[in-house]
Coordinates of C-alpha atoms in Angstrom, one line a residue:
X1 CA 0.0 -0.1 0.1
X2 CA 1.5 3.4 -1.1
X3 CA 2.1 6.1 1.5
X4 CA -0.8 8.2 0.0
X5 CA -3.2 5.3 0.3
X6 CA -2.1 4.6 3.9
X7 CA -2.8 8.2 4.6
X8 CA -6.2 8.5 3.3
X9 CA -7.3 5.2 4.8
X10 CA -6.0 6.5 8.2
X11 CA -7.8 9.9 7.8
X12 CA -11.2 8.3 7.2
X13 CA -10.9 5.9 9.9
X14 CA -10.1 8.7 12.4
X15 CA -13.0 10.6 10.9
X16 CA -15.3 7.7 11.3
X17 CA -14.3 7.3 14.8
X18 CA -14.6 11.1 15.5
X19 CA -18.2 10.9 14.0
X20 CA -19.4 7.9 16.0
X21 CA -17.8 9.6 19.0
X22 CA -19.9 12.7 18.6
X23 CA -23.0 10.6 17.8
X24 CA -22.8 8.6 21.0
X25 CA -21.7 11.8 22.8
X26 CA -25.2 13.5 21.6
X27 CA -26.9 10.4 22.7
X28 CA -25.5 10.7 26.4
X29 CA -26.4 14.4 26.5
X30 CA -28.8 15.7 29.0
X31 CA -32.2 16.8 27.7
X32 CA -31.2 20.3 28.7
X33 CA -28.5 20.3 26.0
X34 CA -30.2 18.7 23.2
X35 CA -34.1 18.2 22.8
X36 CA -36.7 17.7 20.2
X37 CA -39.6 20.4 19.6
X38 CA -42.2 20.2 22.1
X39 CA -45.0 20.9 19.4
X40 CA -44.9 21.4 15.8
X41 CA -47.6 22.7 13.4
X42 CA -47.5 21.8 9.9
X43 CA -49.4 21.7 6.6
X44 CA -50.9 25.2 7.2
X45 CA -50.9 28.9 6.4
X46 CA -48.8 30.6 9.0
X47 CA -49.2 34.4 8.9
X48 CA -46.0 35.0 10.9
X49 CA -46.9 39.1 10.9
X50 CA -43.1 39.9 10.9
X51 CA -41.8 43.0 9.5
X52 CA -42.1 41.4 5.9
X53 CA -45.1 39.5 6.6
X54 CA -43.8 36.2 5.8
X55 CA -46.1 33.4 5.1
X56 CA -45.1 29.9 6.1
X57 CA -46.4 26.6 6.4
X58 CA -45.1 25.2 9.7
X59 CA -43.7 26.2 12.9
X60 CA -42.1 24.2 15.8
X61 CA -42.1 25.1 19.6
X62 CA -39.7 24.3 22.4
X63 CA -39.9 25.6 26.1
X64 CA -42.5 28.0 25.6
X65 CA -41.1 29.7 22.6
X66 CA -41.1 29.3 18.7
X67 CA -38.0 27.2 17.8
X68 CA -38.3 27.5 14.0
X69 CA -40.4 28.6 11.3
X70 CA -40.5 27.3 7.5
X71 CA -42.0 24.6 5.4
X72 CA -43.5 21.5 6.6
X73 CA -40.9 19.2 5.6
X74 CA -38.1 21.0 7.7
X75 CA -40.0 21.7 10.6
X76 CA -41.3 17.9 10.7
X77 CA -37.7 17.0 11.3
X78 CA -37.6 18.7 14.8
X79 CA -40.3 16.3 15.9
X80 CA -39.2 13.6 18.2
X81 CA -41.0 10.6 19.7
X82 CA -42.9 12.7 22.2
X83 CA -43.4 15.6 20.1
X84 CA -47.0 16.6 19.7
X85 CA -47.8 17.1 15.9
X86 CA -50.8 19.3 15.0
X87 CA -51.9 18.9 11.2
X88 CA -53.2 22.0 10.3
X89 CA -54.8 20.5 7.3
X90 CA -54.5 23.9 5.3
X91 CA -56.0 26.2 8.4
X92 CA -54.5 29.7 9.0
X93 CA -52.4 30.2 12.0
X94 CA -51.7 34.0 13.2
X95 CA -50.0 35.4 16.4
X96 CA -52.0 36.1 19.7
X97 CA -53.9 39.4 19.9
X98 CA -52.2 42.0 22.1
X99 CA -54.9 44.1 23.7
X100 CA -53.3 47.4 24.9
X101 CA -56.2 49.1 26.4
X102 CA -58.1 46.4 28.6
X103 CA -61.0 47.3 30.7
X104 CA -60.8 43.6 32.2
X105 CA -59.5 44.4 35.5
X106 CA -61.5 43.8 38.6
X107 CA -61.5 47.2 40.4
X108 CA -60.4 49.0 37.3
X109 CA -63.1 51.6 37.6
X110 CA -62.6 52.0 41.1
X111 CA -65.7 53.0 43.1
X112 CA -67.5 53.8 40.0
X113 CA -67.9 50.3 39.8
X114 CA -67.5 49.5 43.3
X115 CA -66.7 46.3 44.9
X116 CA -68.2 47.4 48.0
X117 CA -71.8 48.2 47.1
X118 CA -73.9 47.5 43.8
X119 CA -73.4 50.0 41.5
X120 CA -76.3 51.8 40.2
X121 CA -76.0 54.4 37.5
X122 CA -78.6 57.3 37.3
X123 CA -79.5 59.3 34.2
X124 CA -81.8 61.9 34.6
X125 CA -82.5 65.6 33.1
X126 CA -84.7 66.6 36.0
X127 CA -82.9 67.3 39.4
X128 CA -85.9 66.5 41.2
X129 CA -86.5 63.0 39.5
X130 CA -82.9 62.1 40.1
X131 CA -82.9 62.8 43.9
X132 CA -85.9 60.9 44.4
X133 CA -84.2 57.9 42.6
X134 CA -81.0 58.5 44.8
X135 CA -83.4 58.2 48.1
X136 CA -84.8 55.1 46.7
X137 CA -81.2 53.5 46.1
X138 CA -80.1 54.6 49.5
X139 CA -83.3 53.4 51.0
X140 CA -83.1 50.1 49.5
X141 CA -79.2 49.6 50.4
X142 CA -78.1 47.1 53.0
X143 CA -75.3 49.4 54.3
X144 CA -75.1 49.8 57.9
X145 CA -74.4 53.3 59.5
X146 CA -71.0 54.4 58.7
X147 CA -70.5 52.1 55.7
X148 CA -70.0 53.6 52.3
X149 CA -72.8 53.9 49.6
X150 CA -71.7 54.6 46.0
X151 CA -73.8 55.3 42.7
X152 CA -72.8 57.2 39.7
X153 CA -74.6 59.5 37.3
X154 CA -74.6 60.0 33.5
X155 CA -73.1 63.4 32.7
X156 CA -76.1 65.6 32.3
X157 CA -76.5 69.1 33.3
X158 CA -78.8 68.1 36.0
X159 CA -76.2 65.6 37.4
X160 CA -73.7 68.6 37.9
X161 CA -76.2 70.3 40.1
X162 CA -76.4 67.7 42.9
X163 CA -74.5 69.1 45.9
X164 CA -73.1 67.4 49.0
X165 CA -75.9 68.6 51.3
X166 CA -78.5 67.1 49.0
X167 CA -76.8 63.5 49.6
X168 CA -76.9 64.7 53.2
X169 CA -80.6 64.8 53.2
X170 CA -80.5 61.5 51.4
X171 CA -77.9 59.7 53.5
X172 CA -77.5 61.4 56.9
X173 CA -75.8 58.5 58.4
X174 CA -73.5 57.2 55.8
X175 CA -70.4 58.6 53.6
X176 CA -71.7 58.9 50.0
X177 CA -69.7 59.0 46.9
X178 CA -71.7 59.6 43.6
X179 CA -69.2 59.6 40.7
X180 CA -69.8 61.1 37.5
X181 CA -66.5 60.5 35.9
X182 CA -63.5 58.6 36.8
X183 CA -61.8 61.8 38.1
X184 CA -64.9 63.5 39.6
X185 CA -68.0 63.1 41.9
X186 CA -69.9 64.5 44.8
X187 CA -69.6 63.5 48.4
X188 CA -71.8 64.3 51.2
X189 CA -70.3 65.8 54.6
X190 CA -69.5 62.6 56.0
X191 CA -67.5 61.3 52.9
X192 CA -65.9 64.8 52.9
X193 CA -64.6 64.4 56.5
X194 CA -62.6 61.1 55.2
X195 CA -60.3 63.4 53.3
X196 CA -56.9 64.3 54.7
X197 CA -56.5 68.0 55.4
X198 CA -53.7 68.4 52.7
X199 CA -53.1 72.0 51.1
X200 CA -52.4 70.2 47.9
X201 CA -56.3 68.8 47.9
X202 CA -57.9 72.4 48.6
X203 CA -58.0 73.4 44.8
X204 CA -59.7 70.3 43.8
X205 CA -62.4 70.5 46.6
X206 CA -64.9 72.8 45.0
X207 CA -66.4 75.7 47.1
X208 CA -69.2 78.0 46.7
X209 CA -69.1 82.0 46.8
X210 CA -69.0 81.9 50.5
X211 CA -66.1 79.6 50.6
X212 CA -68.1 76.4 51.7
X213 CA -67.5 73.1 50.0
X214 CA -70.1 72.2 47.6
X215 CA -69.4 68.4 47.8
X216 CA -68.0 68.4 44.2
X217 CA -64.4 66.9 44.4
X218 CA -62.2 66.3 41.3
X219 CA -58.6 65.2 40.3
X220 CA -56.3 65.0 43.3
X221 CA -59.1 65.0 46.1
X222 CA -61.0 62.5 44.2
X223 CA -57.9 60.4 43.6
X224 CA -56.9 60.4 47.2
X225 CA -60.5 59.5 48.2
X226 CA -60.9 56.7 45.7
X227 CA -57.3 55.1 45.6
X228 CA -56.3 55.7 49.5
X229 CA -59.2 56.2 51.6
X230 CA -61.8 53.8 50.6
X231 CA -61.4 50.2 51.8
X232 CA -60.7 47.2 49.9
X233 CA -63.2 44.2 49.8
X234 CA -62.7 41.4 52.2
X235 CA -63.7 38.0 52.9
X236 CA -66.2 36.4 50.3
X237 CA -66.4 39.3 47.9
X238 CA -62.6 39.2 47.7
X239 CA -62.6 35.7 46.7
X240 CA -65.5 36.2 44.2
X241 CA -63.7 38.9 42.6
X242 CA -60.5 36.6 42.2
X243 CA -62.7 34.1 40.4
X244 CA -64.5 36.7 38.4
X245 CA -61.0 38.0 37.3
X246 CA -59.8 34.8 36.3
X247 CA -63.1 34.1 34.3
X248 CA -62.5 37.4 32.5
X249 CA -59.0 36.2 31.4
X250 CA -60.3 33.0 30.0
X251 CA -62.9 34.6 28.2
X252 CA -60.2 36.8 26.6
X253 CA -58.5 33.8 25.4
X254 CA -61.6 32.6 23.7
X255 CA -61.7 35.6 21.7
X256 CA -57.9 35.5 20.7
X257 CA -56.3 37.6 23.3
X258 CA -53.0 36.2 24.7
X259 CA -51.5 39.6 26.3
X260 CA -53.5 41.8 28.2
X261 CA -52.5 45.4 28.9
X262 CA -53.6 48.6 30.2
X263 CA -53.8 50.8 33.3
X264 CA -54.3 49.2 36.6
X265 CA -54.6 50.6 40.2
X266 CA -53.5 48.8 43.5
X267 CA -56.4 46.6 43.9
X268 CA -56.5 45.6 40.4
X269 CA -52.8 44.9 40.5
X270 CA -52.9 42.8 43.5
X271 CA -55.9 40.7 42.5
X272 CA -53.8 39.8 39.4
X273 CA -50.8 39.4 41.4
X274 CA -52.5 36.7 43.5
X275 CA -53.6 34.9 40.4
X276 CA -49.7 35.0 39.1
X277 CA -48.7 33.5 42.5
X278 CA -51.1 30.8 42.0
X279 CA -49.6 29.9 38.5
X280 CA -52.9 30.3 37.0
X281 CA -52.9 33.3 34.5
X282 CA -54.3 32.2 31.3
X283 CA -52.9 35.6 29.6
X284 CA -49.9 37.4 29.8
X285 CA -50.2 40.8 31.8
X286 CA -48.4 44.2 31.0
X287 CA -49.3 46.5 34.0
X288 CA -49.5 50.3 33.5
X289 CA -49.2 51.6 36.9
X290 CA -51.9 54.3 38.2
X291 CA -49.4 55.5 40.9
X292 CA -49.1 58.9 39.5
X293 CA -52.8 59.3 38.5
X294 CA -54.8 61.8 40.2
X295 CA -51.9 61.9 42.9
X296 CA -50.8 65.0 44.9
X297 CA -47.9 63.1 46.1
X298 CA -46.9 61.4 42.8
X299 CA -43.4 62.6 43.1
X300 CA -42.9 61.5 46.9
X301 CA -44.3 58.1 45.9
X302 CA -42.4 57.4 42.8
X303 CA -39.2 58.3 44.6
X304 CA -40.0 55.9 47.3
X305 CA -40.8 53.0 45.2
X306 CA -38.0 53.7 42.5
X307 CA -38.3 52.8 39.0
X308 CA -39.9 49.5 38.5
X309 CA -40.5 49.9 34.8
X310 CA -39.6 46.5 33.0
X311 CA -39.7 44.7 36.4
X312 CA -41.4 41.2 35.9
X313 CA -41.3 38.3 33.7
X314 CA -43.0 36.9 30.6
X315 CA -46.3 36.4 32.3
X316 CA -46.6 39.6 34.7
X317 CA -44.6 42.9 34.0
X318 CA -44.9 46.6 34.9
X319 CA -44.3 48.4 31.7
X320 CA -45.2 52.0 32.5
X321 CA -47.3 54.6 34.4
X322 CA -50.4 56.7 33.7
X323 CA -52.1 59.7 34.5
X324 CA -55.7 60.8 34.1
X325 CA -57.6 61.5 31.1
X326 CA -57.4 64.8 29.4
X327 CA -61.0 64.9 28.0
X328 CA -64.0 62.6 27.9
X329 CA -66.5 61.3 25.1
X330 CA -68.4 62.1 22.1
X331 CA -71.7 61.3 23.9
X332 CA -71.5 64.0 26.5
X333 CA -69.8 66.7 24.3
X334 CA -66.7 65.9 25.9
X335 CA -64.0 65.9 23.3
X336 CA -61.5 68.7 23.8
X337 CA -61.3 70.2 20.4
X338 CA -59.3 72.8 18.3
X339 CA -62.5 74.0 16.6
X340 CA -65.9 74.8 18.3
X341 CA -69.0 72.5 18.0
X342 CA -71.2 73.5 15.2
X343 CA -74.4 72.6 17.5
X344 CA -74.5 71.5 21.2
X345 CA -76.8 68.9 22.5
X346 CA -79.2 70.5 25.3
X347 CA -77.6 69.5 28.5
X348 CA -74.2 69.8 27.3
X349 CA -72.0 70.7 30.2
X350 CA -68.7 71.4 28.4
X351 CA -69.4 73.9 25.9
X352 CA -68.1 74.8 22.5
X353 CA -64.6 73.4 22.9
X354 CA -65.5 70.4 25.1
X355 CA -64.0 69.3 28.4
X356 CA -60.4 69.9 29.5
X357 CA -60.3 67.6 32.7
X358 CA -56.9 69.1 34.1
X359 CA -58.2 72.6 33.8
X360 CA -61.9 71.6 35.0
X361 CA -60.5 69.6 37.9
X362 CA -59.0 72.8 39.7
X363 CA -61.2 75.4 41.2
X364 CA -60.9 78.7 39.9
X365 CA -57.9 81.0 41.0
X366 CA -55.5 77.9 41.2
X367 CA -52.6 77.2 38.9
X368 CA -53.9 74.2 37.2
X369 CA -50.7 73.0 36.0
X370 CA -49.2 72.9 39.6
X371 CA -52.7 71.1 40.9
X372 CA -53.3 68.5 38.1
X373 CA -51.8 65.5 36.2
X374 CA -50.1 68.0 33.8
X375 CA -47.5 68.0 36.8
X376 CA -47.9 64.3 37.4
X377 CA -47.0 63.4 33.7
X378 CA -43.9 65.5 34.1
X379 CA -43.0 64.0 37.3
X380 CA -43.5 60.4 35.9
X381 CA -41.1 61.0 33.1
X382 CA -38.5 62.9 35.3
X383 CA -38.4 59.4 37.1
X384 CA -38.0 57.4 34.1
X385 CA -41.4 56.1 33.4
X386 CA -43.1 55.7 30.0
X387 CA -46.4 57.8 30.4
X388 CA -49.1 55.4 28.5
X389 CA -52.6 54.4 28.2
X390 CA -53.6 58.2 28.1
X391 CA -57.2 58.7 27.1
X392 CA -57.4 61.7 24.4
X393 CA -60.3 61.9 22.1
X394 CA -60.2 65.5 20.7
X395 CA -57.2 67.2 18.7
X396 CA -57.4 70.0 21.4
X397 CA -56.4 67.5 23.8
X398 CA -53.6 66.0 21.5
X399 CA -52.3 69.7 21.4
X400 CA -52.1 69.7 25.0
X401 CA -50.4 66.3 25.3
X402 CA -47.8 67.4 22.7
X403 CA -47.1 70.5 25.0
X404 CA -46.6 68.2 28.0
X405 CA -44.2 66.0 26.2
X406 CA -42.2 68.9 25.2
X407 CA -42.2 70.3 28.8
X408 CA -41.0 67.1 30.2
X409 CA -37.8 67.1 27.9
X410 CA -36.8 70.5 29.5
X411 CA -34.1 70.4 32.1
X412 CA -35.3 73.6 33.6
X413 CA -39.3 73.2 33.2
X414 CA -40.8 75.2 36.1
X415 CA -42.8 72.1 37.5
X416 CA -40.2 69.3 38.0
X417 CA -36.8 71.2 38.0
X418 CA -33.7 69.6 37.1
X419 CA -33.1 66.3 35.6
X420 CA -32.6 63.2 37.7
X421 CA -29.9 61.4 35.4
X422 CA -32.7 58.9 35.0
X423 CA -34.8 60.8 32.5
X424 CA -34.6 60.1 28.7
X425 CA -36.2 61.5 25.8
X426 CA -39.9 61.1 25.3
X427 CA -38.9 59.3 22.0
X428 CA -37.0 56.8 24.0
X429 CA -40.0 56.3 26.6
X430 CA -42.6 55.7 23.9
X431 CA -45.7 57.7 25.6
X432 CA -49.0 55.9 24.7
X433 CA -52.2 57.5 23.7
X434 CA -55.5 55.7 23.2
X435 CA -58.7 55.9 21.3
X436 CA -57.5 58.1 18.4
X437 CA -60.6 59.7 17.3
X438 CA -59.4 63.4 16.3
X439 CA -55.6 63.3 15.0
X440 CA -54.7 66.1 12.7
X441 CA -52.2 65.6 10.0
X442 CA -49.7 68.0 11.7
X443 CA -50.1 66.3 14.8
X444 CA -49.4 62.6 13.5
X445 CA -46.2 64.0 12.1
X446 CA -45.1 65.5 15.5
X447 CA -46.3 62.3 17.4
X448 CA -44.1 60.2 14.9
X449 CA -41.1 62.2 15.8
X450 CA -41.5 61.6 19.2
X451 CA -42.1 57.7 18.7
X452 CA -45.5 58.0 20.4
X453 CA -47.5 54.9 20.3
X454 CA -51.0 55.5 19.1
X455 CA -54.0 53.1 19.6
X456 CA -57.1 53.5 17.6
X457 CA -60.6 51.8 18.4
X458 CA -63.3 51.1 16.0
X459 CA -65.9 51.1 18.5
X460 CA -66.9 54.7 18.6
X461 CA -67.3 55.2 14.6
X462 CA -68.4 51.8 13.4
X463 CA -69.7 49.8 16.5
X464 CA -71.9 52.7 18.3
X465 CA -73.8 55.9 17.2
X466 CA -71.0 58.2 17.6
X467 CA -70.9 58.9 14.0
X468 CA -74.3 60.4 14.3
X469 CA -73.6 62.3 17.4
X470 CA -70.4 63.8 15.8
X471 CA -72.2 64.6 12.7
X472 CA -74.6 66.6 14.8
X473 CA -71.8 68.5 16.8
X474 CA -69.2 68.7 14.2
X475 CA -70.3 68.0 10.9
X476 CA -69.8 65.2 8.4
X477 CA -66.8 66.4 7.1
X478 CA -65.0 66.2 10.7
X479 CA -66.3 62.8 11.3
X480 CA -64.9 61.5 8.0
X481 CA -61.4 62.5 9.2
X482 CA -61.9 60.7 12.6
X483 CA -59.9 57.5 13.3
X484 CA -57.3 58.4 10.6
X485 CA -55.3 55.2 10.3
X486 CA -53.9 55.6 6.9
X487 CA -52.8 59.2 7.4
X488 CA -51.0 58.0 10.6
X489 CA -49.0 55.2 8.8
X490 CA -48.3 57.5 6.1
X491 CA -46.9 60.0 8.6
X492 CA -44.4 57.3 10.0
X493 CA -46.3 55.9 12.9
X494 CA -47.1 52.2 13.5
X495 CA -50.7 52.6 14.9
X496 CA -52.2 50.0 17.1
X497 CA -55.7 48.5 17.0
X498 CA -57.4 48.9 20.5
X499 CA -60.1 46.4 20.7
X500 CA -61.1 47.6 24.0
X501 CA -62.3 44.2 25.0
X502 CA -64.5 45.1 27.8
X503 CA -66.2 42.0 29.2
X504 CA -68.6 41.7 32.2
X505 CA -67.0 41.5 35.5
X506 CA -68.1 40.6 38.9
X507 CA -68.7 44.4 40.1
X508 CA -70.4 45.0 36.6
X509 CA -72.8 41.9 37.1
X510 CA -74.5 43.9 40.0
X511 CA -74.5 47.2 37.6
X512 CA -78.0 48.4 36.7
X513 CA -78.8 51.5 34.9
X514 CA -82.0 53.7 36.0
X515 CA -82.8 55.8 33.2
X516 CA -85.4 58.5 34.1
X517 CA -85.0 60.3 30.7
X518 CA -86.9 57.7 28.7
X519 CA -90.0 59.3 27.1
X520 CA -88.6 62.8 27.4
X521 CA -88.0 62.9 23.6
X522 CA -88.5 60.7 20.3
X523 CA -85.9 58.2 20.5
X524 CA -85.3 58.5 16.7
X525 CA -85.2 62.2 16.6
X526 CA -81.6 62.8 16.7
X527 CA -81.1 66.2 15.5
X528 CA -84.0 68.3 16.6
X529 CA -83.7 71.0 19.3
X530 CA -85.2 68.8 22.0
X531 CA -82.5 66.2 21.7
X532 CA -81.1 65.8 25.3
X533 CA -78.0 63.5 24.2
X534 CA -77.3 60.0 23.0
X535 CA -78.8 56.8 24.3
X536 CA -76.9 53.6 25.4
X537 CA -75.7 51.3 22.3
X538 CA -76.7 48.1 23.7
X539 CA -77.7 46.6 20.1
X540 CA -73.9 46.5 19.5
X541 CA -73.2 44.2 22.5
X542 CA -73.2 41.0 20.8
X543 CA -70.7 42.1 18.0
X544 CA -68.1 42.8 20.5
X545 CA -67.8 39.0 21.3
X546 CA -65.2 38.8 18.7
X547 CA -62.0 40.7 18.2
X548 CA -62.3 40.1 14.4
X549 CA -65.4 42.4 14.1
X550 CA -62.7 45.0 15.2
X551 CA -60.6 44.2 12.3
X552 CA -63.2 43.9 10.0
X553 CA -64.6 47.7 10.8
X554 CA -61.4 49.4 10.3
X555 CA -61.0 47.4 6.9
X556 CA -64.6 48.3 5.5
X557 CA -65.1 51.6 7.8
X558 CA -68.8 50.8 7.7
X559 CA -71.2 51.1 10.5
X560 CA -73.6 48.1 9.7
X561 CA -76.4 49.8 11.9
X562 CA -76.7 53.1 10.1
X563 CA -75.3 51.9 6.7
X564 CA -72.7 54.7 6.6
X565 CA -69.1 54.3 5.6
X566 CA -67.0 57.0 7.5
X567 CA -63.5 58.0 6.1
X568 CA -63.1 55.5 3.4
X569 CA -59.9 57.2 2.5
X570 CA -58.6 56.1 5.8
X571 CA -58.9 52.4 5.3
X572 CA -56.2 50.0 6.4
X573 CA -55.3 46.7 4.7
X574 CA -55.8 43.3 6.1
X575 CA -52.0 43.0 6.6
X576 CA -51.9 46.4 8.2
X577 CA -54.8 45.4 10.4
X578 CA -53.1 42.1 11.6
X579 CA -49.9 44.0 12.4
X580 CA -51.9 46.5 14.5
X581 CA -53.1 44.0 16.9
X582 CA -49.8 41.9 16.9
X583 CA -46.4 43.1 15.8
X584 CA -47.2 46.9 16.2
X585 CA -49.1 46.3 19.3
X586 CA -46.0 44.8 21.1
X587 CA -44.0 48.4 20.6
X588 CA -46.5 49.9 23.1
X589 CA -44.7 47.9 25.8
X590 CA -41.2 47.9 24.2
X591 CA -41.9 43.9 23.8
X592 CA -41.2 43.5 20.2
X593 CA -38.5 41.2 20.8
X594 CA -40.9 39.2 23.0
X595 CA -44.1 39.0 21.6
X596 CA -46.4 39.8 18.6
X597 CA -45.0 37.9 15.8
X598 CA -44.3 34.2 14.8
X599 CA -40.4 34.2 14.9
X600 CA -37.8 31.9 16.2
X601 CA -37.0 33.1 19.8
X602 CA -40.2 34.7 20.7
X603 CA -43.0 33.3 23.0
X604 CA -45.0 31.0 21.5
X605 CA -48.6 32.7 21.5
X606 CA -51.0 31.9 18.4
X607 CA -54.3 31.4 17.2
X608 CA -55.4 28.6 14.9
X609 CA -58.4 29.9 12.9
X610 CA -61.0 28.1 11.0
X611 CA -61.1 30.4 8.0
X612 CA -58.5 32.2 6.2
X613 CA -58.2 35.7 7.3
X614 CA -56.6 36.8 4.1
X615 CA -59.1 35.8 1.8
X616 CA -62.7 35.5 3.4
X617 CA -64.8 38.2 2.1
X618 CA -64.5 41.6 4.0
X619 CA -67.9 41.6 5.4
X620 CA -67.4 37.9 6.7
X621 CA -64.2 38.6 8.7
X622 CA -66.2 39.1 11.9
X623 CA -67.4 35.4 11.5
X624 CA -63.8 33.9 11.6
X625 CA -63.9 31.1 14.3
X626 CA -61.0 30.7 16.9
X627 CA -60.4 26.8 17.2
X628 CA -57.5 27.0 19.4
X629 CA -55.2 29.3 21.4
X630 CA -51.8 28.7 22.6
X631 CA -50.1 30.8 25.1
X632 CA -46.3 29.9 25.7
X633 CA -46.9 26.8 23.6
X634 CA -49.7 25.5 26.1
X635 CA -53.3 25.3 24.9
X636 CA -55.4 27.8 26.6
X637 CA -58.4 27.3 24.7
X638 CA -59.9 24.9 22.3
X639 CA -63.3 25.3 20.5
X640 CA -65.6 22.5 21.4

């Protein structure tokens, strides 16, 4: 044998021995080092929703994350003897939905949806009729002397005439809070006495011409009462609320939600934390803290607790902070606008330019920037928090928010003083604003520069009567410019679909509305001079049982109840809408490396659909069934 042949033979022998040693070594490796996929899904249409909107056939999952995405042949090679194989049989798979403005926290509305007493909402245009109804509510309650009694008002002109002394006459032995907003209400004398004597609260405790309290409290006084003074539920009520919270989360799974986010107060956070500690959360939680919200001591509390933004894990994480709303809603004329209303409903309490809660919440003669959540927003940013989940409907409110953002970046701004060293640019913090009705083109460009996160809800124009209310107040041209998704995208933003998945909760199961305005006017007469305001939109409730109705409405821009198409020029594509509730939605929480798409390394949250989202007729999108929901690779819902 020649030297060359001996060399080649020896080389291949060594190579063979090395390969066999490697194989044997692999077989001896522990499972932590080498493992097959836990689950493979194949033979389907996987809409990854990545930045290129890649469409694949299959995906592999291991340890709760996507291991690989590609064609079926390749992915099936990752299956082992214990791997679960799911033959999709051509079905469509999409990433799990991300809800960025969830009303699905128990205790989310504080005492206006109390856990302490069945919440009754009163709607009245006659003060005498309203007072009689309040007395009936109080007399029928089971509250013992000294126990709190709560009810709430629809925001009518008559409701704003209720005083603390009127409540004294109705309930002389109980503290009473009648809320007409989530930052404002009326308390009786016993209720007012529970407030601490802090000078910071004085501007938000309203007084008459003689300097006597009227009973109206707003902003910081309301916040201290509802977040700090009022008791938390106990005993069976606490346990019932825990179970209700868990049921709501499972219901979210059924309609495709795998991550639930939004603002939450201490009670809501604690209820969810208990479920987290028990290991039973079926959805991921992204908490936007309400610590600075209507809080006169926001700076002190934020300094005490330190910056906790980003603290948590894949199931439970604190992702920002929030402050109070700037304005309110269309139904009561509450949009804060640049331009005046063309017409006002009788009983409109806010005037031609709508409501500015930050100014309205401070009694006349006080510096509203020092005694409102304008200051709280600057303070939150100063200590490194993203200010998010901000309710802003009108374009006048957007102007105020842009002003606030610019003030937050000034090192020498008159409210917060010098920087802390933690503070970053507004763009780095990604401030977030919800609802998105009035957004002017110049504002969208400004917000894009700040990398603001904007969510848009289809509920207002397409799943309620707000288009009609808006036409009456602002004109059809203005309504056709509302929810400007196409303009937002063209401005460089990545807008988010806000599905606003409000579901019945434990405390809301007690809720009942007493409407004393019925019969005062023809229900069908929406434009006559005698119109007092909009009615409730119960006819739309059944449509909100699926998130796919939300996608459909921003694709068609059609309100099926009225048959009208609002803002056809602002339509978004199916691809963009899916991004808006998955990929782009993850940006609200700086979570684009964790959730929102089907890509290797990301958390394995997905939906298996019973129809092809990309090809089903537009008007049938809301009928798409969800067959199975996986969160972290585990089945959380399966259609029976």
